[in-house]
Short mmCIF file of C-alpha atoms in Angstrom, two decimals:
data_model
loop_
_atom_site.label_atom_id
_atom_site.label_comp_id
_atom_site.label_asym_id
_atom_site.label_seq_id
_atom_site.Cartn_x
_atom_site.Cartn_y
_atom_site.Cartn_z
CA UNK A 1045 19.46 15.65 -17.10
CA UNK A 1046 21.45 16.07 -13.87
CA UNK A 1047 22.41 12.93 -11.99
CA UNK A 1048 23.63 13.45 -8.44
CA UNK A 1049 26.48 11.06 -7.59
CA UNK A 1050 28.11 12.71 -4.56
CA UNK A 1051 27.06 13.50 -1.04
CA UNK A 1052 28.14 17.07 -1.48
CA UNK A 1053 25.84 17.58 -4.61
CA UNK A 1054 22.92 15.87 -2.83
CA UNK A 1055 23.40 18.11 0.19
CA UNK A 1056 23.38 21.26 -2.02
CA UNK A 1057 20.24 20.26 -3.71
CA UNK A 1058 18.43 19.40 -0.49
CA UNK A 1059 19.49 22.69 1.02
CA UNK A 1060 17.87 24.45 -1.97
CA UNK A 1061 14.77 22.18 -1.58
CA UNK A 1062 14.51 23.21 2.08
CA UNK A 1063 13.46 26.69 0.98
CA UNK A 1064 10.61 25.47 -1.25
CA UNK A 1065 7.05 24.66 -0.39
CA UNK A 1066 7.08 21.24 -1.86
CA UNK A 1067 9.24 18.58 -3.60
CA UNK A 1068 7.99 15.86 -5.83
CA UNK A 1069 9.56 12.42 -5.13
CA UNK A 1070 9.68 9.08 -6.77
CA UNK A 1071 11.89 5.99 -6.50
CA UNK A 1072 12.96 3.12 -8.73
CA UNK A 1073 13.71 -0.21 -6.93
CA UNK A 1074 13.93 -3.92 -7.37
CA UNK A 1075 12.20 -6.46 -5.23
CA UNK A 1076 11.97 -9.62 -7.28
CA UNK A 1077 14.95 -11.30 -5.54
CA UNK A 1078 14.78 -9.76 -2.15
CA UNK A 1079 12.47 -9.42 0.88
CA UNK A 1080 13.23 -5.75 1.23
CA UNK A 1081 13.18 -3.38 -1.66
CA UNK A 1082 16.65 -2.49 -3.15
CA UNK A 1083 16.67 1.27 -3.82
CA UNK A 1084 18.16 1.91 -7.25
CA UNK A 1085 17.25 5.54 -8.01
CA UNK A 1086 15.59 8.53 -6.45
CA UNK A 1087 13.97 11.32 -8.53
CA UNK A 1088 13.27 14.78 -7.08
CA UNK A 1089 11.85 17.96 -8.56
CA UNK A 1090 11.23 21.37 -7.20
CA UNK A 1091 8.55 23.97 -8.20
CA UNK A 1092 9.13 25.87 -11.50
CA UNK A 1093 7.52 28.88 -13.20
CA UNK A 1094 5.57 28.52 -16.53
CA UNK A 1095 8.60 29.95 -18.34
CA UNK A 1096 10.88 27.21 -17.19
CA UNK A 1097 11.67 23.98 -19.02
CA UNK A 1098 9.92 21.01 -17.52
CA UNK A 1099 13.28 19.34 -16.52
CA UNK A 1100 14.52 22.45 -14.70
CA UNK A 1101 15.18 21.89 -10.98
CA UNK A 1102 14.62 18.17 -11.39
CA UNK A 1103 17.46 15.66 -10.53
CA UNK A 1104 18.21 11.95 -10.36
CA UNK A 1105 20.01 10.67 -7.34
CA UNK A 1106 22.07 7.52 -7.76
CA UNK A 1107 22.14 5.67 -4.42
CA UNK A 1108 24.24 2.85 -5.88
CA UNK A 1109 27.33 5.03 -6.34
CA UNK A 1110 30.10 4.02 -3.93
CA UNK A 1111 30.60 6.49 -1.08
CA UNK A 1112 27.34 8.45 -1.47
CA UNK A 1113 25.56 9.23 1.81
CA UNK A 1114 21.84 9.75 1.64
CA UNK A 1115 21.56 11.53 5.02
CA UNK A 1116 20.89 14.91 3.40
CA UNK A 1117 17.93 13.31 1.51
CA UNK A 1118 16.63 11.75 4.71
CA UNK A 1119 16.87 15.12 6.44
CA UNK A 1120 14.77 16.72 3.68
CA UNK A 1121 12.18 13.94 4.05
CA UNK A 1122 11.75 14.82 7.70
CA UNK A 1123 11.75 18.68 7.12
CA UNK A 1124 8.27 19.70 8.26
CA UNK A 1125 8.39 22.83 6.18
CA UNK A 1126 8.41 21.02 2.79
CA UNK A 1127 5.53 18.90 1.59
CA UNK A 1128 6.67 15.66 0.05
CA UNK A 1129 4.57 14.74 -2.98
CA UNK A 1130 4.32 11.17 -4.23
CA UNK A 1131 2.07 9.19 -6.47
CA UNK A 1132 1.01 5.91 -4.89
CA UNK A 1133 3.33 6.55 -1.97
CA UNK A 1134 3.18 3.37 0.02
CA UNK A 1135 6.21 1.44 -1.41
CA UNK A 1136 8.30 4.63 -1.73
CA UNK A 1137 7.62 5.62 1.90
CA UNK A 1138 8.46 2.04 3.05
CA UNK A 1139 11.81 2.29 1.38
CA UNK A 1140 12.58 5.56 3.29
CA UNK A 1141 11.43 4.00 6.49
CA UNK A 1142 13.48 0.75 6.10
CA UNK A 1143 16.61 2.35 4.69
CA UNK A 1144 16.68 5.68 6.56
CA UNK A 1145 14.31 5.25 9.51
CA UNK A 1146 12.38 8.24 8.28
CA UNK A 1147 8.83 8.80 7.26
CA UNK A 1148 8.50 11.64 4.76
CA UNK A 1149 6.27 14.34 6.33
CA UNK A 1150 4.20 16.32 5.56
CA UNK A 1151 2.99 13.86 2.87
CA UNK A 1152 0.71 14.25 -0.12
CA UNK A 1153 -0.27 11.21 -2.19
CA UNK A 1154 -1.73 12.33 -5.53
CA UNK A 1155 -3.28 8.88 -6.10
CA UNK A 1156 -5.44 9.17 -3.02
CA UNK A 1157 -6.03 12.83 -3.63
CA UNK A 1158 -7.34 12.03 -7.14
CA UNK A 1159 -9.71 9.47 -5.77
CA UNK A 1160 -11.07 12.19 -3.39
CA UNK A 1161 -11.32 14.58 -6.26
CA UNK A 1162 -13.45 12.41 -8.59
CA UNK A 1163 -10.85 10.67 -10.81
CA UNK A 1164 -12.05 7.11 -9.96
CA UNK A 1165 -10.57 4.24 -8.12
CA UNK A 1166 -6.78 4.17 -7.99
CA UNK A 1167 -6.21 6.53 -10.92
CA UNK A 1168 -2.93 5.62 -12.47
CA UNK A 1169 -0.14 8.15 -12.93
CA UNK A 1170 -0.40 7.95 -16.64
CA UNK A 1171 -4.12 8.82 -16.52
CA UNK A 1172 -3.46 11.87 -14.34
CA UNK A 1173 -0.51 13.05 -16.63
CA UNK A 1174 -2.91 12.82 -19.56
CA UNK A 1175 -5.89 14.45 -17.88
CA UNK A 1176 -4.19 17.08 -15.73
CA UNK A 1177 -0.79 17.75 -17.24
CA UNK A 1178 -2.05 17.27 -20.88
CA UNK A 1179 0.95 15.14 -21.72
CA UNK A 1180 1.79 11.58 -22.65
CA UNK A 1181 4.25 9.22 -21.04
CA UNK A 1182 6.85 7.05 -22.72
CA UNK A 1183 6.39 3.65 -21.01
CA UNK A 1184 9.16 1.74 -22.75
CA UNK A 1185 11.48 1.82 -19.75
CA UNK A 1186 8.86 0.83 -17.18
CA UNK A 1187 10.19 -2.77 -16.68
CA UNK A 1188 13.95 -2.19 -17.14
CA UNK A 1189 16.55 -3.30 -14.60
CA UNK A 1190 17.13 -0.20 -12.56
CA UNK A 1191 20.17 -1.69 -10.80
CA UNK A 1192 22.14 -1.95 -14.08
CA UNK A 1193 24.64 0.80 -14.65
CA UNK A 1194 25.03 2.93 -16.75
CA UNK A 1195 21.44 4.01 -17.04
CA UNK A 1196 20.36 4.85 -20.55
CA UNK A 1197 19.07 8.25 -21.57
CA UNK A 1198 15.63 6.63 -22.12
CA UNK A 1199 15.68 5.38 -18.53
CA UNK A 1200 16.60 8.74 -17.21
CA UNK A 1201 13.95 10.48 -19.28
CA UNK A 1202 11.32 8.02 -18.02
CA UNK A 1203 12.41 8.42 -14.43
CA UNK A 1204 12.38 12.25 -14.53
CA UNK A 1205 8.87 12.27 -16.03
CA UNK A 1206 7.68 10.62 -12.83
CA UNK A 1207 8.42 13.82 -10.93
CA UNK A 1208 8.24 16.63 -13.40
CA UNK A 1209 4.57 15.98 -14.43
CA UNK A 1210 3.86 15.35 -10.82
CA UNK A 1211 4.35 19.06 -10.03
CA UNK A 1212 1.46 20.01 -12.26
CA UNK A 1213 -0.72 17.22 -10.92
CA UNK A 1214 -0.02 18.17 -7.30
CA UNK A 1215 -0.74 21.81 -7.77
CA UNK A 1216 -3.97 21.08 -9.55
CA UNK A 1217 -5.21 18.57 -6.89
CA UNK A 1218 -4.10 20.70 -3.99
CA UNK A 1219 -6.10 23.60 -5.37
CA UNK A 1220 -9.10 21.42 -6.01
CA UNK A 1221 -8.99 19.99 -2.45
CA UNK A 1222 -9.04 23.56 -1.19
CA UNK A 1223 -11.86 24.59 -3.43
CA UNK A 1224 -14.12 21.64 -2.48
CA UNK A 1225 -13.27 21.78 1.26
CA UNK A 1226 -11.88 18.18 1.36
CA UNK A 1227 -8.24 18.91 2.28
CA UNK A 1228 -8.92 17.53 5.72
CA UNK A 1229 -10.12 14.26 4.09
CA UNK A 1230 -6.76 13.77 2.46
CA UNK A 1231 -5.06 14.68 5.79
CA UNK A 1232 -6.82 11.82 7.47
CA UNK A 1233 -5.72 9.36 4.76
CA UNK A 1234 -2.14 10.61 5.09
CA UNK A 1235 -2.17 9.71 8.85
CA UNK A 1236 -2.18 6.03 7.78
CA UNK A 1237 0.65 6.35 5.25
CA UNK A 1238 2.65 8.44 7.87
CA UNK A 1239 2.37 5.80 10.59
CA UNK A 1240 5.48 3.42 11.04
CA UNK A 1241 2.94 0.69 11.95
CA UNK A 1242 1.92 0.65 8.25
CA UNK A 1243 5.37 -0.65 7.23
CA UNK A 1244 6.06 -3.07 10.03
CA UNK A 1245 5.48 -6.75 9.11
CA UNK A 1246 5.24 -8.85 12.23
CA UNK A 1247 5.91 -12.60 11.66
CA UNK A 1248 3.18 -13.56 14.10
CA UNK A 1249 0.57 -11.86 11.90
CA UNK A 1250 1.92 -13.24 8.62
CA UNK A 1251 -0.81 -15.97 8.57
CA UNK A 1252 -3.38 -13.32 7.78
CA UNK A 1253 -1.91 -13.00 4.23
CA UNK A 1254 -2.68 -16.73 3.47
CA UNK A 1255 -5.94 -17.52 1.65
CA UNK A 1256 -7.04 -20.55 3.54
CA UNK A 1257 -9.17 -23.36 2.26
CA UNK A 1258 -9.95 -24.92 5.57
CA UNK A 1259 -10.91 -23.41 9.00
CA UNK A 1260 -10.36 -26.15 11.63
CA UNK A 1261 -8.45 -24.89 14.72
CA UNK A 1262 -5.43 -27.30 14.31
CA UNK A 1263 -5.18 -26.45 10.57
CA UNK A 1264 -5.20 -22.75 11.26
CA UNK A 1265 -2.68 -23.17 14.09
CA UNK A 1266 -0.34 -24.85 11.62
CA UNK A 1267 -0.87 -22.21 9.08
CA UNK A 1268 0.02 -19.47 11.66
CA UNK A 1269 3.18 -21.16 12.83
CA UNK A 1270 4.38 -22.05 9.32
CA UNK A 1271 3.70 -18.51 8.08
CA UNK A 1272 5.47 -17.03 11.14
CA UNK A 1273 8.67 -19.19 10.52
CA UNK A 1274 8.63 -18.38 6.78
CA UNK A 1275 8.38 -14.61 7.52
CA UNK A 1276 11.25 -14.76 10.03
CA UNK A 1277 13.39 -16.70 7.58
CA UNK A 1278 12.63 -14.40 4.69
CA UNK A 1279 13.38 -11.25 6.72
CA UNK A 1280 16.55 -12.66 8.16
CA UNK A 1281 17.94 -13.83 4.80
CA UNK A 1282 16.44 -10.78 2.87
CA UNK A 1283 14.81 -13.22 0.29
CA UNK A 1284 11.24 -13.31 -1.08
CA UNK A 1285 8.83 -15.46 0.91
CA UNK A 1286 8.38 -17.72 -1.99
CA UNK A 1287 12.07 -18.61 -1.92
CA UNK A 1288 11.51 -20.26 1.45
CA UNK A 1289 8.32 -21.89 0.45
CA UNK A 1290 5.10 -20.91 -1.27
CA UNK A 1291 1.57 -20.44 0.14
CA UNK A 1292 0.26 -23.64 -1.38
CA UNK A 1293 3.09 -25.49 0.48
CA UNK A 1294 1.87 -23.91 3.76
CA UNK A 1295 -1.62 -25.18 3.01
CA UNK A 1296 -0.37 -28.65 2.23
CA UNK A 1297 1.78 -28.91 5.41
CA UNK A 1298 -1.00 -27.48 7.55
CA UNK A 1299 -3.17 -30.30 6.37
CA UNK A 1300 -0.50 -33.15 6.55
CA UNK A 1301 1.39 -31.77 9.57
CA UNK A 1302 4.71 -33.69 8.90
CA UNK A 1303 6.51 -34.86 11.96
CA UNK A 1304 9.87 -36.02 10.48
CA UNK A 1305 12.28 -35.34 7.57
CA UNK A 1306 10.96 -38.48 5.92
CA UNK A 1307 7.47 -37.12 6.02
CA UNK A 1308 8.72 -33.80 4.66
CA UNK A 1309 10.30 -35.72 1.69
CA UNK A 1310 6.82 -36.85 0.60
CA UNK A 1311 5.58 -33.31 0.15
CA UNK A 1312 4.46 -32.53 -3.42
CA UNK A 1313 4.80 -28.77 -3.14
CA UNK A 1314 7.90 -28.12 -1.09
CA UNK A 1315 11.00 -26.92 -2.98
CA UNK A 1316 13.83 -29.36 -2.85
CA UNK A 1317 16.06 -27.10 -0.71
CA UNK A 1318 13.24 -26.77 1.80
CA UNK A 1319 13.25 -30.44 2.55
CA UNK A 1320 16.50 -30.39 4.39
CA UNK A 1321 18.72 -28.17 6.50
CA UNK A 1322 17.58 -25.06 8.33
CA UNK A 1323 14.30 -24.60 6.53
CA UNK A 1324 13.26 -28.27 7.11
CA UNK A 1325 14.13 -28.04 10.74
CA UNK A 1326 12.07 -24.85 11.03
CA UNK A 1327 9.10 -26.38 9.33
CA UNK A 1328 9.09 -29.39 11.79
CA UNK A 1329 9.46 -26.99 14.70
CA UNK A 1330 6.60 -24.88 13.46
CA UNK A 1331 4.34 -27.94 13.16
CA UNK A 1332 5.26 -29.02 16.74
CA UNK A 1333 4.48 -25.59 18.01
CA UNK A 1334 1.12 -25.63 16.35
CA UNK A 1335 0.32 -29.05 17.75
CA UNK A 1336 1.09 -27.68 21.30
CA UNK A 1337 -0.98 -24.48 20.78
CA UNK A 1338 -3.95 -24.40 23.10
CA UNK A 1339 -7.43 -24.07 21.44
CA UNK A 1340 -8.00 -20.62 22.83
CA UNK A 1341 -4.95 -19.34 20.85
CA UNK A 1342 -6.06 -20.88 17.56
CA UNK A 1343 -6.35 -18.06 14.98
CA UNK A 1344 -9.72 -17.43 13.27
CA UNK A 1345 -9.51 -16.43 9.62
CA UNK A 1346 -11.25 -13.24 8.59
CA UNK A 1347 -13.75 -15.10 6.41
CA UNK A 1348 -14.52 -17.30 9.39
CA UNK A 1349 -15.31 -14.22 11.48
CA UNK A 1350 -17.53 -12.95 8.68
CA UNK A 1351 -19.36 -16.27 8.68
CA UNK A 1352 -20.08 -15.90 12.34
CA UNK A 1353 -21.61 -12.43 11.89
CA UNK A 1354 -25.37 -12.18 11.71
CA UNK A 1355 -25.64 -10.12 8.58
CA UNK A 1356 -28.93 -8.79 7.60
CA UNK A 1357 -28.76 -9.34 3.83
CA UNK A 1358 -31.51 -6.92 2.88
CA UNK A 1359 -29.91 -4.19 4.94
CA UNK A 1360 -26.45 -4.93 3.48
CA UNK A 1361 -28.03 -4.54 -0.02
CA UNK A 1362 -29.58 -1.14 0.97
CA UNK A 1363 -26.11 0.00 2.27
CA UNK A 1364 -24.62 -0.87 -1.15
CA UNK A 1365 -27.22 1.35 -2.84
CA UNK A 1366 -26.56 4.15 -0.42
CA UNK A 1367 -22.83 3.84 -0.85
CA UNK A 1368 -23.17 3.88 -4.71
CA UNK A 1369 -25.43 6.98 -4.47
CA UNK A 1370 -23.04 8.95 -2.13
CA UNK A 1371 -20.03 7.97 -4.29
CA UNK A 1372 -21.79 9.26 -7.49
CA UNK A 1373 -22.96 12.42 -5.78
CA UNK A 1374 -19.52 13.27 -4.33
CA UNK A 1375 -17.35 11.95 -7.10
CA UNK A 1376 -15.34 9.95 -4.55
CA UNK A 1377 -14.44 6.43 -5.36
CA UNK A 1378 -16.54 3.85 -3.63
CA UNK A 1379 -13.44 1.84 -2.74
CA UNK A 1380 -12.09 4.65 -0.78
CA UNK A 1381 -15.26 5.13 1.22
CA UNK A 1382 -16.11 1.58 2.17
CA UNK A 1383 -15.73 -2.01 0.86
CA UNK A 1384 -18.06 -4.99 0.84
CA UNK A 1385 -16.71 -6.27 4.13
CA UNK A 1386 -17.41 -2.92 5.85
CA UNK A 1387 -21.02 -2.92 4.57
CA UNK A 1388 -21.59 -6.49 5.85
CA UNK A 1389 -20.10 -5.64 9.17
CA UNK A 1390 -22.34 -2.52 9.52
CA UNK A 1391 -25.39 -4.67 8.58
CA UNK A 1392 -24.19 -7.19 11.28
CA UNK A 1393 -24.15 -4.45 14.01
CA UNK A 1394 -20.41 -3.71 14.15
CA UNK A 1395 -19.56 -0.05 14.77
CA UNK A 1396 -15.78 0.12 15.28
CA UNK A 1397 -15.07 0.67 11.57
CA UNK A 1398 -13.05 3.39 9.80
CA UNK A 1399 -15.98 3.98 7.40
CA UNK A 1400 -17.94 5.29 10.41
CA UNK A 1401 -15.29 7.76 11.49
CA UNK A 1402 -13.89 11.07 10.13
CA UNK A 1403 -14.73 12.26 6.61
CA UNK A 1404 -16.21 8.90 5.72
CA UNK A 1405 -18.76 9.34 8.45
CA UNK A 1406 -19.57 12.83 6.98
CA UNK A 1407 -20.01 11.44 3.47
CA UNK A 1408 -21.55 8.02 4.15
CA UNK A 1409 -21.19 6.52 7.61
CA UNK A 1410 -23.66 8.73 9.50
CA UNK A 1411 -26.41 8.12 6.99
CA UNK A 1412 -25.57 4.49 6.99
CA UNK A 1413 -26.26 4.28 10.68
CA UNK A 1414 -29.47 6.30 10.29
CA UNK A 1415 -30.52 3.74 7.63
CA UNK A 1416 -29.78 0.96 10.01
CA UNK A 1417 -31.88 2.60 12.77
CA UNK A 1418 -34.86 3.08 10.49
CA UNK A 1419 -34.51 6.88 10.37
CA UNK A 1420 -33.72 7.06 6.73
CA UNK A 1421 -35.24 5.48 3.64
CA UNK A 1422 -34.08 5.26 0.01
CA UNK A 1423 -36.10 6.03 -3.07
CA UNK A 1424 -35.28 6.17 -6.80
CA UNK A 1425 -36.22 8.83 -9.27
CA UNK A 1426 -35.01 7.96 -12.74
CA UNK A 1427 -31.27 6.97 -12.38
CA UNK A 1428 -30.95 8.92 -9.12
CA UNK A 1429 -31.22 7.43 -5.64
CA UNK A 1430 -32.43 9.84 -3.00
CA UNK A 1431 -32.86 9.66 0.85
CA UNK A 1432 -35.99 10.43 2.72
CA UNK A 1433 -36.20 11.28 6.47
CA UNK A 1434 -38.46 9.04 8.37
CA UNK A 1435 -40.36 10.02 11.53
CA UNK A 1436 -39.01 8.48 14.69
#
């Protein structure tokens, strides 16, 4: 098991990888004590022949070694001639974006590809290894501390397995996408993962993460300002949001709207360190900003927007039946095509939705609109749901 610990060795491997059609990639990181992920290990593997050993041309890169420069790796990630293959790529890609300012491209996510190819919703890596690579994974090192050195042999074997089996999975899924003509479906999904916007967290939008239990304008204004302050503090100190204060504390303060340190001291849910100093001052400033926010700027929670939609419940139920039928016919996971909120929005007359564009429109969206217009009907024969063209 080769572990790369120098910039020179990393550059040599990346130069070799530049001549290959693809490289499989995975990372190990820690995020329990930080806002941003701490990169602890990078795993890379290049294509092999059937005669090769599974661990041939597979390496571990140790980014925690003093003096190592990951620039050659970042150059490989931006090389347009080499496809970068991940499983469940979002967090890995975010690390490359935050640490190196690079989005790996072109990108292939085997989790999304497997959903397009009939492996169900969010098929786990272990499932794909078993079904496609015909192997089993040793999961004993899954929850180890990847920042601790030296790494054990068990950790190294576990980490390498995340990229060696991935070669077989990628080649199988890529061939299947070409066979069924759905390669462009995956390409559309990769556009989202390849956009820097996917990995930018703006403090002013942080309130949208909070599950609110009230919807009054002043309450929501306080939620927005408190969540904004928390996000800024967490980002600047590189600590988890919960270390500043938790979501339930936001809801409490949005209700009570404290106006002094004394009032903050009466909170039931604030951490002790949040009742004084910089955090306490920030909370009080956020509440004041919320109090001064004009009504036209008060945020409306998503569930509040849904409540305002005039959803035709019967039509929404028909859309659910159509979605289930299209999912079963195509083998594509329902969750990837549309969710419940999408169906309610269509039934309420909204049309600016991702499920009505691109490959989703081909598979489901176009027929969903025809169903809404009365041009299509549904009928059942046994366990199958079929569509019937209606005269217009």
